[in-house]
mmCIF file of C-alpha atoms and ligand atoms in Angstrom:
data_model
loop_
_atom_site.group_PDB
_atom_site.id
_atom_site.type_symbol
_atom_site.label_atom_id
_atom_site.label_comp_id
_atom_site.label_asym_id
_atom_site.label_seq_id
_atom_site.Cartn_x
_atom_site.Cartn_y
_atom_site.Cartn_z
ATOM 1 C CA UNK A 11 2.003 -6.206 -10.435
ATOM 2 C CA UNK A 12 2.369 -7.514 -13.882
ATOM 3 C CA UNK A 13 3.799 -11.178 -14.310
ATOM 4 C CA UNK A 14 7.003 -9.921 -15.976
ATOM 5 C CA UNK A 15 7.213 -7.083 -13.607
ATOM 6 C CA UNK A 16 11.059 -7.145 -12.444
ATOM 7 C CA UNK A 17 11.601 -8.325 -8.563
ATOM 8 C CA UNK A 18 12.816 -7.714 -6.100
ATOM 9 C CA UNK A 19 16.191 -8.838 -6.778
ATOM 10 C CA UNK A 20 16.362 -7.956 -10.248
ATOM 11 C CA UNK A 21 15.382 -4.470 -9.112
ATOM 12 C CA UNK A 22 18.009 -4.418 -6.372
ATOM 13 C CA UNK A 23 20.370 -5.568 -9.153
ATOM 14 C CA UNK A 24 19.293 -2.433 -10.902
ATOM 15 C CA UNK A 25 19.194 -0.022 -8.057
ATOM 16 C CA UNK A 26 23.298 -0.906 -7.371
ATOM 17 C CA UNK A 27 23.914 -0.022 -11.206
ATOM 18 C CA UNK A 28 22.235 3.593 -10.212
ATOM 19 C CA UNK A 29 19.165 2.756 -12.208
ATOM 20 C CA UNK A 30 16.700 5.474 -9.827
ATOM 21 C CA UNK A 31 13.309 3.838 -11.171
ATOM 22 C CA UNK A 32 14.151 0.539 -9.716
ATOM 23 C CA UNK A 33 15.043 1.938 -6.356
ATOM 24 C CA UNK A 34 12.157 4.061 -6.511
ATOM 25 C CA UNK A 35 10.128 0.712 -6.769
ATOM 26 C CA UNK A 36 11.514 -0.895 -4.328
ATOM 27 C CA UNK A 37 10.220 1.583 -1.541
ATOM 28 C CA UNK A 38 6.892 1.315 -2.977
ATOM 29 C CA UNK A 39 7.103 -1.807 -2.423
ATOM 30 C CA UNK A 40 8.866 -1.756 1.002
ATOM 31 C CA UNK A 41 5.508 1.081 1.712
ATOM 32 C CA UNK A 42 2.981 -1.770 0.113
ATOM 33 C CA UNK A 43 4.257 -4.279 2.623
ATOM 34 C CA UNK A 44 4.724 -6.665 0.041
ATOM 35 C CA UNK A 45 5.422 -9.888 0.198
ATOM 36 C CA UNK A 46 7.618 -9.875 -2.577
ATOM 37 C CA UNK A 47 10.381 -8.816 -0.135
ATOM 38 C CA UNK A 48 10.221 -12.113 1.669
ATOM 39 C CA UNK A 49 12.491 -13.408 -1.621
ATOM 40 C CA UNK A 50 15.727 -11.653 -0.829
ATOM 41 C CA UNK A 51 17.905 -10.733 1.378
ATOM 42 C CA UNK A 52 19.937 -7.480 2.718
ATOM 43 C CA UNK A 53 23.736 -7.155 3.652
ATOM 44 C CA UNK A 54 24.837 -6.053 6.591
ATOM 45 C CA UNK A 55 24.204 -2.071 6.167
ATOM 46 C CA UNK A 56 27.974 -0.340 5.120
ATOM 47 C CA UNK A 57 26.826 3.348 5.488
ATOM 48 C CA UNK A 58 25.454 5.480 7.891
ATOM 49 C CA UNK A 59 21.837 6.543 8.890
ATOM 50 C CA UNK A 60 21.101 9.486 10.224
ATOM 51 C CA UNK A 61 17.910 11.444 11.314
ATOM 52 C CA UNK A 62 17.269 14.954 12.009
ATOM 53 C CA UNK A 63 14.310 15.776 13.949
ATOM 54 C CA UNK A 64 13.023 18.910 15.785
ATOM 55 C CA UNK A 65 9.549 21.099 15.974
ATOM 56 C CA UNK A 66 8.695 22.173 12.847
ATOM 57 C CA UNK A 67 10.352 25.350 11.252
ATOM 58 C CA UNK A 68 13.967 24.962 13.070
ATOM 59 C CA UNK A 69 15.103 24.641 9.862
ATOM 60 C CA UNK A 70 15.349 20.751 8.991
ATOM 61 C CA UNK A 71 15.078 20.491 5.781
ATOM 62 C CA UNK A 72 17.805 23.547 4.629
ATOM 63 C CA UNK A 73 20.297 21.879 6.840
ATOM 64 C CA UNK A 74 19.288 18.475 5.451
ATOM 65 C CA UNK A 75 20.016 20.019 1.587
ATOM 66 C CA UNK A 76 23.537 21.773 3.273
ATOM 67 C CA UNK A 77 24.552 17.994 4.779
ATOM 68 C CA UNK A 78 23.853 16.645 1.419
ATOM 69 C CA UNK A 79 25.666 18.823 -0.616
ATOM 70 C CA UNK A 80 28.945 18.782 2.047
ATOM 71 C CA UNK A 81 28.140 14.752 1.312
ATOM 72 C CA UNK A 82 28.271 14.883 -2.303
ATOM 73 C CA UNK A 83 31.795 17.346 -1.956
ATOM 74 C CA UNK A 84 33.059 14.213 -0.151
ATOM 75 C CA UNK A 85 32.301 11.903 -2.547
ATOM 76 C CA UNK A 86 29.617 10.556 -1.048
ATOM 77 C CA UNK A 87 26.595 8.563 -2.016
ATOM 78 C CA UNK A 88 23.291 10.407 -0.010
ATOM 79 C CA UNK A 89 19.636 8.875 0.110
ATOM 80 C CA UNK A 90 17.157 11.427 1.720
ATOM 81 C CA UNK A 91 14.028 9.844 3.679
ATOM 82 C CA UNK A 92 11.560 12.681 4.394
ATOM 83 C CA UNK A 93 8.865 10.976 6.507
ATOM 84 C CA UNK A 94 5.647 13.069 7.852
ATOM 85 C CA UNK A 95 3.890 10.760 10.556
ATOM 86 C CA UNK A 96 1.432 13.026 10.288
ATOM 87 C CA UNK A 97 -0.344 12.509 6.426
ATOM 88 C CA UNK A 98 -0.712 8.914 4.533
ATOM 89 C CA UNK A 99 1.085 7.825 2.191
ATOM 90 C CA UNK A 100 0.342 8.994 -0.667
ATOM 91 C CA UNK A 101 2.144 11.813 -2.147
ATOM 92 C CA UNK A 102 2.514 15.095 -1.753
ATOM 93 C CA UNK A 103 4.434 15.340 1.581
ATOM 94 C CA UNK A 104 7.029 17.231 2.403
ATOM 95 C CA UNK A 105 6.617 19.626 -1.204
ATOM 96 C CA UNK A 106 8.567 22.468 0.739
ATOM 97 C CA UNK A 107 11.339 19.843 1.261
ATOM 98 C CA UNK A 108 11.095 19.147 -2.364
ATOM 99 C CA UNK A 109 11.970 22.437 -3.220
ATOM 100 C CA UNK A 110 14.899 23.102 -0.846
ATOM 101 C CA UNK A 111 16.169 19.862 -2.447
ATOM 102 C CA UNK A 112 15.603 21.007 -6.051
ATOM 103 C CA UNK A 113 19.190 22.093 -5.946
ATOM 104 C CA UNK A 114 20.095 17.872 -5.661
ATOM 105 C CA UNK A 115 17.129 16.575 -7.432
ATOM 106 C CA UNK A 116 18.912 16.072 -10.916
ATOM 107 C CA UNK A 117 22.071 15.111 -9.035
ATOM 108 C CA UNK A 118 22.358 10.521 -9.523
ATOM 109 C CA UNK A 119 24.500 10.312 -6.409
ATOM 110 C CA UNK A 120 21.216 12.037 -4.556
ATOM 111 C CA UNK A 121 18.436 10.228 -3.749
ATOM 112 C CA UNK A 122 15.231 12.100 -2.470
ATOM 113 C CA UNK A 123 11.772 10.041 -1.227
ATOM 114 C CA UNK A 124 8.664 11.558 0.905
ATOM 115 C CA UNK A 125 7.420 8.782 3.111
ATOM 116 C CA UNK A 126 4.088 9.582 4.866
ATOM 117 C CA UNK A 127 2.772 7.415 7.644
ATOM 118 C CA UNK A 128 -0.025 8.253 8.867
ATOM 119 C CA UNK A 129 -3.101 5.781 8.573
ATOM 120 C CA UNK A 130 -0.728 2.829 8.394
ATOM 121 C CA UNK A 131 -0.255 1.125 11.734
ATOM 122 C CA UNK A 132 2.895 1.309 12.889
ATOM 123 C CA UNK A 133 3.950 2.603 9.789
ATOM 124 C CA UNK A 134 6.939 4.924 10.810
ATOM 125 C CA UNK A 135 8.394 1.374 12.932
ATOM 126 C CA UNK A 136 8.107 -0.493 9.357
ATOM 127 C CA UNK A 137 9.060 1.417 6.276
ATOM 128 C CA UNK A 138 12.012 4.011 7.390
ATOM 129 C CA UNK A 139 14.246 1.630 8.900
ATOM 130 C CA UNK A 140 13.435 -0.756 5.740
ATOM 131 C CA UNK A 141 13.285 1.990 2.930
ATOM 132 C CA UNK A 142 17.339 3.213 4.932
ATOM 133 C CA UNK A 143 18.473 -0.585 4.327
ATOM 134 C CA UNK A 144 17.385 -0.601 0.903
ATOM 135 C CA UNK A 145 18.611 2.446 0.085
ATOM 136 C CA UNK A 146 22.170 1.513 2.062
ATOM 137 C CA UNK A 147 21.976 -1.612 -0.191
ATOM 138 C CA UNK A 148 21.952 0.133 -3.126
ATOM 139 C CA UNK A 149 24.879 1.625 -2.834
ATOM 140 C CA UNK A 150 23.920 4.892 -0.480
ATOM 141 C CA UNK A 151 26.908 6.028 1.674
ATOM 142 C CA UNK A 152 24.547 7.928 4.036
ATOM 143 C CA UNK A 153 20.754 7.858 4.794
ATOM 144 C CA UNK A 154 19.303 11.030 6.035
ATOM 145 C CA UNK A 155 15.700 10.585 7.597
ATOM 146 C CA UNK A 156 13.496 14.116 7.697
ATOM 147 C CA UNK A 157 11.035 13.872 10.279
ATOM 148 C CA UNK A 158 8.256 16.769 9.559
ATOM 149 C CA UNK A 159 6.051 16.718 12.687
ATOM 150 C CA UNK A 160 5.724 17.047 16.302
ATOM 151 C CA UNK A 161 5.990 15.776 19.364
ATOM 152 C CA UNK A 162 5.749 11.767 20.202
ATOM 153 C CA UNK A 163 7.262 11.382 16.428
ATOM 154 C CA UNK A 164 10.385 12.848 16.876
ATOM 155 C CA UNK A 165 11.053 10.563 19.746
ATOM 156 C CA UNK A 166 10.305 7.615 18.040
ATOM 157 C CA UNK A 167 12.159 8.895 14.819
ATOM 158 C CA UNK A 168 14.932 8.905 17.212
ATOM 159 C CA UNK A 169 15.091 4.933 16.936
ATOM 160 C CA UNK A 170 15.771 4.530 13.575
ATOM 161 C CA UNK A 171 18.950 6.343 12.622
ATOM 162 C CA UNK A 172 22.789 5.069 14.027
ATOM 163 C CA UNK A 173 23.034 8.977 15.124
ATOM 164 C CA UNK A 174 20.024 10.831 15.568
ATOM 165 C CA UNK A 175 20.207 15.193 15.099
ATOM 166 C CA UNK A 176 18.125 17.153 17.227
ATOM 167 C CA UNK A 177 18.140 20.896 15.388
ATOM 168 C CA UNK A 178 16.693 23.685 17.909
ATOM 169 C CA UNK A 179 16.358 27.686 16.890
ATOM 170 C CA UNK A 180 15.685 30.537 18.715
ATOM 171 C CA UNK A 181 12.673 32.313 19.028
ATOM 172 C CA UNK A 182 10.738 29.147 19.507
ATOM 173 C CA UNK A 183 10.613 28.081 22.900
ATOM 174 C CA UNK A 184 12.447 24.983 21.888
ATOM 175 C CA UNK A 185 14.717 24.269 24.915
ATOM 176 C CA UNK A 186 11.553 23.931 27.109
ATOM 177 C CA UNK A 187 9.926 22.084 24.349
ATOM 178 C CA UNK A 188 13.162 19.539 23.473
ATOM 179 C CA UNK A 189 12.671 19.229 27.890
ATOM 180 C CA UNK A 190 9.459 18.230 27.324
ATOM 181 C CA UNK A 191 8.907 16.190 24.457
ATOM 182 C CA UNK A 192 11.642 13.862 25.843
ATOM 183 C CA UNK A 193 14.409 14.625 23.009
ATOM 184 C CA UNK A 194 16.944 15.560 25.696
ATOM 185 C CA UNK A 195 17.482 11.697 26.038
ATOM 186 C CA UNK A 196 17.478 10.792 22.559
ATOM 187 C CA UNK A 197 19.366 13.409 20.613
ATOM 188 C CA UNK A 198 23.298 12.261 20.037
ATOM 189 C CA UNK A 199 23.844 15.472 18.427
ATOM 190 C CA UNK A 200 21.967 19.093 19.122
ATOM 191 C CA UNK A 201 22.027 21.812 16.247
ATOM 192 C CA UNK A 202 21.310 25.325 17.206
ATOM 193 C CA UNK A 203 20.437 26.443 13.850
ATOM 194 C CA UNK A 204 19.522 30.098 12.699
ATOM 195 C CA UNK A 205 22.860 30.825 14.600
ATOM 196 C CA UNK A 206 22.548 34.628 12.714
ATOM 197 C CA UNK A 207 19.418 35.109 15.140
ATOM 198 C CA UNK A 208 19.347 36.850 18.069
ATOM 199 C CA UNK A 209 18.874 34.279 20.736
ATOM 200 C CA UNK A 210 21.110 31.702 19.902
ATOM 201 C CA UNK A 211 23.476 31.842 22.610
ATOM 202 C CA UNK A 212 20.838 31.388 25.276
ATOM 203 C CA UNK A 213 19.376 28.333 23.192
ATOM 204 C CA UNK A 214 23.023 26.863 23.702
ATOM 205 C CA UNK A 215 23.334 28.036 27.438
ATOM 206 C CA UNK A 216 20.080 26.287 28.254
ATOM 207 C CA UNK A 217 20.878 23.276 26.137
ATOM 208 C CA UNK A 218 24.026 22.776 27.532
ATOM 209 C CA UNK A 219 22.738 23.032 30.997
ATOM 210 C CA UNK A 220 20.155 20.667 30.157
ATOM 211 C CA UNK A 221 22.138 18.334 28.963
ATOM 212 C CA UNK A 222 24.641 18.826 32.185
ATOM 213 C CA UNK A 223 21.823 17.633 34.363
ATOM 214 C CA UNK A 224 22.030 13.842 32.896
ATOM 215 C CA UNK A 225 23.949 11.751 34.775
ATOM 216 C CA UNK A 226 27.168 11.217 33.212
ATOM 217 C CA UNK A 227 28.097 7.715 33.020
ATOM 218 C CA UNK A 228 31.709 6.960 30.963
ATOM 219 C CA UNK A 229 30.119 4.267 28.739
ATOM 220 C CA UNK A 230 27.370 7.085 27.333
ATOM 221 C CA UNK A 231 27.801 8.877 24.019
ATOM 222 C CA UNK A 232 28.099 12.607 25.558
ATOM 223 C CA UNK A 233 25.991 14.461 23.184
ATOM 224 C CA UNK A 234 27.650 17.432 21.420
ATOM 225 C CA UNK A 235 25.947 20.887 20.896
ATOM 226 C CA UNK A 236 26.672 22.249 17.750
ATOM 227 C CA UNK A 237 25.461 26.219 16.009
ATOM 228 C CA UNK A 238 25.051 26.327 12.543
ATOM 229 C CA UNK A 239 23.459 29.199 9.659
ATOM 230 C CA UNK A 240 22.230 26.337 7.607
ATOM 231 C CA UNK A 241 20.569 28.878 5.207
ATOM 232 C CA UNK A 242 24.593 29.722 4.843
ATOM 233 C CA UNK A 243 26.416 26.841 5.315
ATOM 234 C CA UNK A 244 27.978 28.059 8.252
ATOM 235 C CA UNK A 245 28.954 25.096 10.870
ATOM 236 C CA UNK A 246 27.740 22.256 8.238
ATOM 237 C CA UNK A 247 31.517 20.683 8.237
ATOM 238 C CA UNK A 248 31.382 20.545 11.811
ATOM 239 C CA UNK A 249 28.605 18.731 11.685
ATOM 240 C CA UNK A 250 29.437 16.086 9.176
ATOM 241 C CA UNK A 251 32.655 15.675 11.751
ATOM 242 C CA UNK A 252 30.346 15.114 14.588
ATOM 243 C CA UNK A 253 28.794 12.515 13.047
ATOM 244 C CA UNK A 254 31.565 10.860 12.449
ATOM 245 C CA UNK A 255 33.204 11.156 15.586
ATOM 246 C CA UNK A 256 29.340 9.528 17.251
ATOM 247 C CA UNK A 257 29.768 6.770 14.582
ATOM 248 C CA UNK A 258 33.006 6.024 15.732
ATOM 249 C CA UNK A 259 32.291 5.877 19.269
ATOM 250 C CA UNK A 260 29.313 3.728 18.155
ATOM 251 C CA UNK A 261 31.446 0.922 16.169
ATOM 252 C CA UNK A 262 34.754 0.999 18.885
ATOM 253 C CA UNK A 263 31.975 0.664 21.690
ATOM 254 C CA UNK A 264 29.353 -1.979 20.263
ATOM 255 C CA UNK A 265 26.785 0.314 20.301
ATOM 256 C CA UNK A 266 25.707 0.150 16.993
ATOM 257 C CA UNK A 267 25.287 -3.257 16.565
ATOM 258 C CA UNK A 268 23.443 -3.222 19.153
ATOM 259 C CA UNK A 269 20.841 -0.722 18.132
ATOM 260 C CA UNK A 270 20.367 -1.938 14.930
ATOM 261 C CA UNK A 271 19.189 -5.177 16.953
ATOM 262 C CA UNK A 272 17.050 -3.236 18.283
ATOM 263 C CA UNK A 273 15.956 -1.113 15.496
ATOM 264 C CA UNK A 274 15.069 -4.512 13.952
ATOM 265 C CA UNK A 275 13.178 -6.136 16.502
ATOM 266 C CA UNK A 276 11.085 -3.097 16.557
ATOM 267 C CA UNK A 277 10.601 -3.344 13.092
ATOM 268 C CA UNK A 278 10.228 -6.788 12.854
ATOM 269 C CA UNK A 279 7.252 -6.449 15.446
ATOM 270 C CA UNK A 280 5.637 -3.360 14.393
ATOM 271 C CA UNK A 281 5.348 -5.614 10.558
ATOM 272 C CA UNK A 282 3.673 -8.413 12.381
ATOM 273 C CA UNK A 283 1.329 -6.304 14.323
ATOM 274 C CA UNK A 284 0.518 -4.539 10.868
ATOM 275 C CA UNK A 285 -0.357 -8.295 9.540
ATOM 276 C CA UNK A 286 -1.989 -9.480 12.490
ATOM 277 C CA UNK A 287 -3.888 -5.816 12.143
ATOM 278 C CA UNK A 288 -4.885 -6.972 8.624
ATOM 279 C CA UNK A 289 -5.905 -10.271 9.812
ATOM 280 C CA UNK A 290 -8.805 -9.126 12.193
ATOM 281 C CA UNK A 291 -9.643 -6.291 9.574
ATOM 282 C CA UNK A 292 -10.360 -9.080 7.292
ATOM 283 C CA UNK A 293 -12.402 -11.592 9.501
ATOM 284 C CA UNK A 294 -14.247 -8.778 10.932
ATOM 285 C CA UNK A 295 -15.063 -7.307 7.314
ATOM 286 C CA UNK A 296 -17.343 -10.626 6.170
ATOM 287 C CA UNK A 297 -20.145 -8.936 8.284
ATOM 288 C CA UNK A 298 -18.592 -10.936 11.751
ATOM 289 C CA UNK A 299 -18.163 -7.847 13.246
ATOM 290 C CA UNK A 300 -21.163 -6.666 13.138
ATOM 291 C CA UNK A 301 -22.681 -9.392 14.157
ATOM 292 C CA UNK A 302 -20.451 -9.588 16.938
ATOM 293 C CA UNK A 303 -20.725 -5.863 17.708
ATOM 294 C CA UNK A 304 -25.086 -6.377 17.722
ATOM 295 C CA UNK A 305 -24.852 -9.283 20.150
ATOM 296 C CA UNK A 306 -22.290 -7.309 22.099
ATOM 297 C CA UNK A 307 -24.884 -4.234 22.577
ATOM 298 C CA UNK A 308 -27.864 -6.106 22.854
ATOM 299 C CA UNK A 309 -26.577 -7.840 25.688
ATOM 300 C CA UNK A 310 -25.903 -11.226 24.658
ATOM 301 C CA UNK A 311 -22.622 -11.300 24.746
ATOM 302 C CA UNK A 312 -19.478 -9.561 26.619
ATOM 303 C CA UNK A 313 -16.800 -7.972 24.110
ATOM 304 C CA UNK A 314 -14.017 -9.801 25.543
ATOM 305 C CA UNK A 315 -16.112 -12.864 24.404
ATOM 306 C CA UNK A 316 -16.340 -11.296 21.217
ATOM 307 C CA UNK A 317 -13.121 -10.148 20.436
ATOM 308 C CA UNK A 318 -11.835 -13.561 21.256
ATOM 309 C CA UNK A 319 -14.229 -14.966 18.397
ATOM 310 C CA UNK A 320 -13.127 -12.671 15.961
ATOM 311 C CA UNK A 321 -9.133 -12.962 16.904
ATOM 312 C CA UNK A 322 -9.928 -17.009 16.681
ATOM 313 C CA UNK A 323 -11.079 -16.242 12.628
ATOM 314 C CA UNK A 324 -8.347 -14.543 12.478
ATOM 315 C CA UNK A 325 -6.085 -16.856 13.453
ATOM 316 C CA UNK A 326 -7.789 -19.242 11.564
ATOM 317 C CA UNK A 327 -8.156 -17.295 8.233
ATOM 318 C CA UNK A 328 -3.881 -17.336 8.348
HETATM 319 N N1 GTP B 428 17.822 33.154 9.533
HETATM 320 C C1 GTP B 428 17.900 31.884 9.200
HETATM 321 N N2 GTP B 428 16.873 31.276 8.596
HETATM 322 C C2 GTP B 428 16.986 29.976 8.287
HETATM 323 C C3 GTP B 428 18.156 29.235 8.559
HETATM 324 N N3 GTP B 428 17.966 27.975 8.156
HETATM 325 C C4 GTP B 428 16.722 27.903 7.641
HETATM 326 N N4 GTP B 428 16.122 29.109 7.731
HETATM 327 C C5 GTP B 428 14.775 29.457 7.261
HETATM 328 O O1 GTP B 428 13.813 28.900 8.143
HETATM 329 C C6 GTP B 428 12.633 28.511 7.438
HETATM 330 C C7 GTP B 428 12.287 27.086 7.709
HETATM 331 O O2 GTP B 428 13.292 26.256 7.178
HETATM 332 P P1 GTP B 428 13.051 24.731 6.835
HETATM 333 O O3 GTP B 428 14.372 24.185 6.443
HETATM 334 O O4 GTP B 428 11.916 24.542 5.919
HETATM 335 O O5 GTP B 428 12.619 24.185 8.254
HETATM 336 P P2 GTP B 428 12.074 22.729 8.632
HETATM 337 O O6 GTP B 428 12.516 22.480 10.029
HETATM 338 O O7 GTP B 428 12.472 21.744 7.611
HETATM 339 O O8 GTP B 428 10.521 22.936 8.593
HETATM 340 P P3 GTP B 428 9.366 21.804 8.546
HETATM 341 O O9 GTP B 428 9.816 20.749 7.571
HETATM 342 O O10 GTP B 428 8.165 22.542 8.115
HETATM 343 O O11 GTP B 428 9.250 21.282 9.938
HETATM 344 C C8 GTP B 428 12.924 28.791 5.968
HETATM 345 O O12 GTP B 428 12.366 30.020 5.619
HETATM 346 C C9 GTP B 428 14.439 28.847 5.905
HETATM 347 O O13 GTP B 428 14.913 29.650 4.868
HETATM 348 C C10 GTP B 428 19.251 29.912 9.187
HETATM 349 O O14 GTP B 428 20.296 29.344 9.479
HETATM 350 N N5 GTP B 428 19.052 31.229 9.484
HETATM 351 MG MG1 MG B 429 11.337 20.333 6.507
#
C-alpha cells in the first residue's frame, strides 16, 4: 500500500458516492485482513442479507441474477457475494456466475464480487459477513451471498445471511441430500427450482413432509417452500415477498438482532483464531519448529511440551 493510498474511510466515503473501485478495495482489503480496518467504524447494517445455498447445479446462480434484476425493478440497491469455500482467493471463481450476471455487470446499482476461501483459516467466518457490512455500508439495499460448493459449507453459509435460501431441483436426489447435509434446520426459505421439470412436485411433497417432522414451536420462523423457473422468472416475486415477510418476522420478534450477535461473535473469533494462526506460523517459521519437531521425534521431548514452547513465542512475539 502506497503512503497516499486512500483509507479506509476515505474509500468508504467514496464507495457511498457509488465510486465501484473504492468498494472494490475495500473487500480486498476486508480479504487481506488488514489492519487498516481497525480505523473505522460500521453503522448498524440498514439492508438485508441474504444467502442462497444448495448442491451445486440447482440453479443458484440464475435465480441469484432473476432476484437481482426483480431488486433493481424495485428500486433497489443489490451487492452480490459469490463465495466458493472450496478454491483460494484469488480470482477466477465463480466465472459461470460471472456470466449469468453479465446481464447486471454494467448496471452501478449492481454490485458483483467472487470471494474464494479456501486456504484461509476460517476464511468463510471472516470475510462474507464483513465484505455484506461493507457493502450494506455503502449504500447496498440487499446483500446476496452465492455459496458454490457442497456439503459442511452450505451449513455454515447458513450463518451469515438475516434469511438464508435453500434452492433444491429435481432429478438430483436433493431432498435426501438437504436431510442429510443438515440444511433442513437451517434453511428459512426452500426453492424448488427447475419447476418446468418433471419431478418437481415430489421434491415439494418430500420437502414439505420433511419439514412437517420438526417440532413446531410458535416462536420459530416456519420455513416456507416456494417453486420457481428461475431460467424464466417464474415465482421470483414470490420470492422477494418471502423474504420480506421472514425479515419481518425477524425484526417484530428480535430475532435478528440477535443473530447478527451471533454472526459477529463468530466472526469476531474466527479473525482472532486467523491471527493467533499467524502468530504460531511465524514463531514456528525462524527454524523453532523444526527444532522442536527433531527433539519431538528423537525422543527428547513430548509434543505437548513442544507445542507449549512454540505457543509461548507466540505469545511472546505479539
Ligand atoms: N430447466 C431449467 N433449467 C434451469 C432453471 N434454472 C437454471 N437452470 C439451468 O441449470 C443449470 C445450472 O444453473 P446455475 O444457475 O449455474 O446453477 P448453480 O446452482 O448456480 O450452479 P453452481 O454454481 O455450479 O453450483 C444452467 O444450465 C441453467 O440454465 C430452471 O428453472 N429450469
Ligand atoms: Mg452458481
Amino acid at each position: 500500500v502506497s503512503p497516499d493510498a486512500p483509507g479506509p474511510a476515505e474509500l468508504l466515503a467514496r464507495g457511498r458516492e457509488g465510486e465501484v473501485r473504492a468498494v472494490a478495495r475495500l473487500l480486498s482489503l476486508v480479504e487481506d485482513r488488514s489492519p487498516l480496518l481497525r480505523e473505522v467504524t460500521l453503522p448498524a447494517p440498514r439492508g438485508a442479507t441474504v444467502g442462497v445455498t444448495g448442491s451445486p447445479g440447482v440453479g443458484k446462480s440464475t435465480l441469484v441474477a432473476a432476484l437481482v434484476a426483480a431488486y433493481r425493478q424495485a428500486g433497489a440497491r443489490v451487492g452480490v457475494l459469490a463465495v466458493d469455500p472450496t478454491s483460494p482467493f484469488t480470482g477466477g471463481a465463480v466465472l459461470g456466475d460471472r456470466v449469468r450476471m453479465q446481464h447486471h455487470a454494467t448496471d452501478p446499482g449492481v454490485f458483483i464480487r467472487s470471494m474464494a476461501t479456501r486456504g484461509h483459516l476460517g476464511g468463510l467466518a471472516w470475510a462474507t459477513p464483513q465484505a455484506a457490512r461493507v457493502l450494506d455500508a455503502v449504500g447496498y439495499d440487499v446483500v446476496i451471498v452465492e455459496t458454490v460448493g457442497v456439503g459442511q459449507s452450505e451449513v455454515e453459509v447458513a450463518g451469515l445471511a438475516d434469511t438464508t435460501l435453500v434452492v433444491l431441483a429435481p432429478g438430483l436426489g436433493d431432498g435426501v441430500q438437504a436431510a442429510k447435509a443438515g440444511i433442513l434446520e437451517v434453511g428459512d426459505l426452500f426453492v424448488v427450482n427447475k419447476a418446468d421439470r418433471e419431478g418437481a412436485d415430489q421434491v415439494v411433497r418430500d420437502l414439505t413432509a420433511m419439514l412437517a417432522m420438526a417440532p413446531s414451536e410458535p416462536t420459530r420462523w416456519r420455513p416456507v417452500v416456494l417453486r420457481t423457473v428461475a431460467a424464466r422468472s417464474d415465482g421470483v416475486e414470490a420470492v422477494v415477498a418471502a423474504v420480506a415477510d421472514h425479515r419481518a418476522w425477524l425484526t417484530a420478534s428480535g430475532g435478528l438482532r440477535a443473530a447478527r450477535v451471533r454472526r459477529a461473535q463468530h466472526e469476531i473469533e474466527a479473525l482472532a483464531l486467523a491471527a493467533l494462526h499467524d502468530d504460531v506460523r511465524a514463531a514456528g517459521g525462524a527454524q523453532g519448529l523444526r527444532a522442536l519437531a527433531e527433539a519431538v521425534a528423537d525422543g527428547g521431548m513430548t509434543a505437548s511440551a513442544a507445542a507449549d514452547t512454540l505457543a509461548q513465542a507466540a505469545r511472546h512475539s505479539r
